[in-house]
Amino acid sequence: MRVKIVAGNWKMNTSYQEAHTLMEEIVGRKAELGLHDAKKVVLIPPFPYLQYAYSEIAEIENLYIGAQDCSRHERGAYTGEVSALMLQSVGCEYVIIGHSERRQYHQEHADILFEKVEQALAHDLRPIFCCGEPLDIRSSGHHNNYVIQQLYDGLFQLPTEKFVKTVIAYEPIWAIGTGKTATAQQAQDMHRMIRSEIEKHYGTEIGKYHVILYGGSCNAKNAAELFSCEDVDGGLIGGASLNAEDFIQIIKAI
Ligand code: 13P
């Protein structure tokens, strides 16, 4: 059986006080989440709250903290950057790499992303590697090749023993923050395609167990249908993860 994961990417939202309230609400209802070894939740707040967030969940099994990005550098004179070592040292288990907002607004290209993946793995962080096509690529029908290329550039250069520590998140850009969700069929088709590409590259067994999340306007109403797809192993949730009730409903939908 594949592990299921629901991850909440808070992006650049919440004051410390708001983050505190959100954490308390989620942690206060931990019994409802039904977490176990094959159903995990990752909370991904902004950098300044990571240490606090970890202190809230440190004792709770199958609830983890992740970061939204990490530097491609190990350490040194890179003002404003946050290294994988720093993240690991404050309790992070996961780190998002290659989110479309980083690719778009920070010019993060394939070579940079692969360096980030390597940094994360070198410090025992699990990369949540994001891929996904913009609307014009979807409209032109080239979305499968586009996503495959992103995976080969950013992830498939890893040897098997490192690749198995990663998670893939398919986030079609046209569905992020737009309220326009991929249909369950669109999500399933893409996830199936990604899994067969993993099988081709790393072998059937590895493909069978690799976790592939869906992201893009996933909410309390549509989560159950998306998660019912055979190859969708959970979600990377943006807006809806900022509301404890909605986020909890999404977790329960899996
Ligand atoms: P939304 O759920 O707000 O569309 O964001 C998805 C996302 O980008 C998660 O990383």
Coordinates of C-alpha atoms and ligand atoms in Angstrom, one line a residue:
M1 CA 0.0 0.0 0.0
R2 CA 1.2 3.5 -0.8
V3 CA 1.5 6.2 1.9
K4 CA -1.1 9.0 1.7
I5 CA 0.0 12.5 2.5
V6 CA -1.9 15.8 2.8
A7 CA 0.4 18.8 3.0
G8 CA -0.6 22.4 3.7
N9 CA 1.4 25.0 2.0
W10 CA 0.7 28.3 3.8
K11 CA 2.7 30.3 1.3
M12 CA 3.4 33.9 2.4
N13 CA 0.3 34.1 4.6
T14 CA -0.4 34.5 8.3
S15 CA 1.1 36.8 11.0
Y16 CA 2.8 34.9 13.8
Q17 CA -0.4 35.3 15.9
E18 CA -2.5 33.9 13.1
A19 CA 0.0 31.0 12.5
H20 CA -0.2 30.3 16.3
T21 CA -4.0 30.1 16.2
L22 CA -4.0 27.9 13.1
M23 CA -1.5 25.5 14.6
E24 CA -3.4 25.3 17.9
E25 CA -6.6 24.5 16.1
I26 CA -5.1 21.7 14.0
V27 CA -3.0 20.2 16.8
G28 CA -6.0 20.5 19.2
R29 CA -8.0 18.3 16.9
K30 CA -5.2 15.8 16.1
A31 CA -7.3 12.8 17.2
E32 CA -9.8 13.5 14.5
L33 CA -7.2 13.4 11.7
G34 CA -6.9 9.6 11.9
L35 CA -3.1 9.7 11.2
H36 CA -1.2 6.5 11.0
D37 CA 2.0 5.2 9.3
A38 CA 0.3 5.2 5.9
K39 CA -1.6 8.5 6.3
K40 CA 0.6 11.5 7.1
V41 CA 0.1 15.3 7.3
V42 CA 2.8 17.9 6.6
L43 CA 2.3 21.6 7.7
I44 CA 4.4 24.0 5.7
P45 CA 4.3 27.5 7.3
P46 CA 6.6 30.4 6.4
F47 CA 10.3 30.2 7.5
P48 CA 10.0 32.4 10.7
Y49 CA 7.5 30.1 12.3
L50 CA 9.1 26.7 11.6
Q51 CA 10.8 26.3 14.9
Y52 CA 7.6 27.2 16.8
A53 CA 5.6 24.9 14.5
Y54 CA 7.9 22.0 15.2
S55 CA 7.7 22.5 18.9
E56 CA 3.9 22.1 18.6
I57 CA 4.0 18.8 16.7
A58 CA 7.3 17.2 17.9
E59 CA 5.6 14.6 20.0
I60 CA 2.8 13.7 17.5
E61 CA 3.4 10.7 15.2
N62 CA 2.8 11.1 11.5
L63 CA 2.5 14.9 11.7
Y64 CA 5.4 16.8 10.2
I65 CA 6.7 20.2 9.5
G66 CA 8.1 21.2 6.1
A67 CA 9.6 24.4 4.5
Q68 CA 8.5 26.1 1.3
D69 CA 12.0 26.3 -0.3
C70 CA 15.7 25.9 0.5
S71 CA 18.9 27.3 -0.9
R72 CA 20.9 25.5 -3.5
H73 CA 24.0 26.4 -1.5
E74 CA 25.4 24.6 1.5
R75 CA 26.3 27.7 3.6
G76 CA 28.0 31.0 3.3
A77 CA 27.6 34.6 2.0
Y78 CA 24.1 34.3 0.5
T79 CA 22.1 37.0 2.2
G80 CA 18.5 36.2 2.7
E81 CA 18.8 32.5 1.8
V82 CA 17.8 29.6 4.1
S83 CA 19.8 26.4 3.9
A84 CA 18.7 22.8 4.0
L85 CA 20.9 22.3 7.1
M86 CA 19.1 25.1 8.9
L87 CA 15.7 23.6 8.1
Q88 CA 16.8 20.2 9.2
S89 CA 18.2 21.6 12.4
V90 CA 14.9 23.2 13.4
G91 CA 12.9 20.0 12.9
C92 CA 11.8 20.1 9.3
E93 CA 11.2 16.7 7.6
Y94 CA 10.0 18.0 4.2
V95 CA 10.8 20.8 1.8
I96 CA 8.9 22.0 -1.3
I97 CA 11.2 22.4 -4.3
G98 CA 10.3 23.8 -7.7
H99 CA 6.9 25.3 -6.8
S100 CA 5.6 27.1 -9.9
E101 CA 5.6 30.4 -7.9
R102 CA 9.3 30.0 -7.3
R103 CA 9.9 29.0 -11.0
Q104 CA 7.9 32.0 -12.2
Y105 CA 8.8 34.8 -9.8
H106 CA 12.3 33.8 -8.9
Q107 CA 13.6 32.4 -12.2
E108 CA 14.3 29.0 -10.7
H109 CA 15.4 26.9 -13.6
A110 CA 15.9 23.2 -13.9
D111 CA 19.7 23.2 -12.9
I112 CA 19.0 25.3 -9.8
L113 CA 16.2 23.0 -8.8
F114 CA 18.3 19.9 -9.1
E115 CA 20.9 21.5 -6.9
K116 CA 18.2 22.2 -4.3
V117 CA 17.0 18.7 -4.4
E118 CA 20.5 17.4 -3.8
Q119 CA 21.0 19.9 -0.9
A120 CA 17.7 18.8 0.7
L121 CA 18.6 15.1 0.4
A122 CA 22.1 15.7 1.8
H123 CA 20.5 17.0 4.9
D124 CA 17.9 14.3 5.3
L125 CA 15.0 16.4 4.1
R126 CA 12.4 14.9 1.8
P127 CA 11.9 17.0 -1.2
I128 CA 8.3 17.6 -2.4
F129 CA 9.1 18.2 -6.0
C130 CA 6.5 20.3 -7.9
C131 CA 5.7 19.9 -11.6
G132 CA 2.9 21.2 -13.7
E133 CA 2.0 22.9 -16.9
P134 CA 0.7 26.4 -17.7
L135 CA -2.6 26.9 -19.4
D136 CA -1.2 27.4 -22.9
I137 CA 0.7 24.1 -22.8
R138 CA -2.5 22.3 -21.6
S139 CA -4.5 23.9 -24.4
S140 CA -1.9 22.9 -27.0
G141 CA -2.1 19.3 -25.7
H142 CA 1.6 19.1 -24.9
H143 CA 1.2 18.8 -21.1
N144 CA 2.4 15.3 -20.7
N145 CA 5.7 16.0 -22.4
Y146 CA 6.1 19.2 -20.5
V147 CA 5.7 17.5 -17.1
I148 CA 8.0 14.6 -18.1
Q149 CA 10.7 17.1 -19.1
Q150 CA 10.4 18.8 -15.7
L151 CA 10.8 15.5 -13.9
Y152 CA 13.8 14.5 -16.0
D153 CA 15.5 17.9 -15.5
G154 CA 14.8 18.2 -11.7
L155 CA 14.5 14.7 -10.3
F156 CA 15.2 11.7 -12.5
Q157 CA 18.9 12.4 -12.4
L158 CA 18.9 11.0 -8.9
P159 CA 20.0 7.4 -8.2
T160 CA 17.2 5.1 -7.0
E161 CA 18.2 5.2 -3.3
K162 CA 17.8 9.0 -3.3
F163 CA 14.8 9.2 -5.6
V164 CA 12.7 7.0 -3.2
K165 CA 13.0 9.7 -0.5
T166 CA 11.2 12.2 -2.7
V167 CA 7.5 13.0 -3.2
I168 CA 6.1 14.4 -6.4
A169 CA 3.4 17.1 -6.5
Y170 CA 1.5 17.6 -9.7
E171 CA 0.2 21.2 -9.7
P172 CA -1.2 22.4 -13.0
I173 CA -0.5 26.2 -12.9
W174 CA -3.9 27.0 -14.3
A175 CA -5.5 25.4 -11.2
I176 CA -3.4 27.2 -8.6
G177 CA -5.3 29.8 -6.6
T178 CA -7.8 30.1 -9.5
G179 CA -10.7 28.1 -8.1
K180 CA -10.4 26.0 -11.3
T181 CA -9.6 22.4 -10.2
A182 CA -8.4 19.8 -12.6
T183 CA -11.1 17.3 -13.0
A184 CA -10.6 14.0 -11.3
Q185 CA -10.0 12.4 -14.7
Q186 CA -7.4 15.0 -15.7
A187 CA -5.6 14.5 -12.4
Q188 CA -5.8 10.7 -12.6
D189 CA -4.5 10.7 -16.3
M190 CA -1.5 12.9 -15.4
H191 CA -0.7 10.9 -12.2
R192 CA -0.9 7.6 -14.1
M193 CA 1.4 9.1 -16.8
I194 CA 3.9 10.2 -14.1
R195 CA 3.8 6.8 -12.4
S196 CA 4.4 5.0 -15.6
E197 CA 7.4 7.3 -16.4
I198 CA 8.8 6.5 -12.9
E199 CA 8.3 2.8 -13.7
K200 CA 10.1 3.1 -17.0
H201 CA 13.0 5.0 -15.4
Y202 CA 13.3 3.3 -11.9
G203 CA 11.4 0.1 -12.3
T204 CA 7.9 -1.2 -11.5
E205 CA 8.3 -1.6 -7.8
I206 CA 9.6 1.9 -7.3
G207 CA 6.8 3.4 -9.4
K208 CA 4.2 1.4 -7.6
Y209 CA 5.1 2.9 -4.2
H210 CA 6.0 6.5 -5.1
V211 CA 3.8 9.2 -3.6
I212 CA 2.3 11.6 -6.1
L213 CA 0.2 14.5 -4.7
Y214 CA -2.3 16.7 -6.5
G215 CA -2.3 20.5 -5.9
G216 CA -4.4 23.3 -7.3
S217 CA -7.7 24.6 -5.9
C218 CA -8.2 21.4 -3.9
N219 CA -10.7 22.1 -1.1
A220 CA -13.1 20.5 1.4
K221 CA -15.7 19.9 -1.3
N222 CA -13.6 18.4 -4.1
A223 CA -10.9 16.6 -2.1
A224 CA -12.8 13.2 -1.7
E225 CA -13.3 12.9 -5.5
L226 CA -9.7 13.8 -6.3
F227 CA -8.3 11.5 -3.6
S228 CA -10.5 8.6 -4.9
C229 CA -8.4 8.4 -8.0
E230 CA -6.2 5.4 -8.1
D231 CA -2.9 7.3 -8.7
V232 CA -3.6 10.4 -6.5
D233 CA -2.0 9.8 -3.2
G234 CA -3.0 13.0 -1.4
G235 CA -2.8 16.7 -1.9
L236 CA -0.6 19.8 -1.6
I237 CA -3.1 22.3 -0.4
G238 CA -2.7 26.1 -0.6
G239 CA -5.6 28.4 0.2
A240 CA -7.7 25.8 1.9
S241 CA -4.9 24.9 4.3
L242 CA -5.2 28.4 6.0
N243 CA -8.6 27.4 7.4
A244 CA -8.4 24.7 10.1
E245 CA -11.9 23.4 9.5
D246 CA -11.4 23.1 5.7
F247 CA -8.0 21.6 6.1
I248 CA -9.2 19.0 8.6
Q249 CA -12.1 18.1 6.3
I250 CA -9.5 17.6 3.4
I251 CA -7.4 15.4 5.7
K252 CA -10.5 13.3 6.6
A253 CA -11.3 13.0 2.9
I254 CA -8.4 10.7 2.3
Ligands
13P1 P1 -4.2 26.5 -4.0 O1 -4.7 25.3 -3.2 O2 -4.5 27.8 -3.3 O3 -4.7 26.5 -5.4 O4 -2.6 26.3 -4.1 C1 -2.1 25.2 -4.5 C2 -0.6 25.2 -4.3 O5 0.1 26.0 -5.0 C3 -0.1 24.4 -3.2 O6 1.3 24.4 -3.2

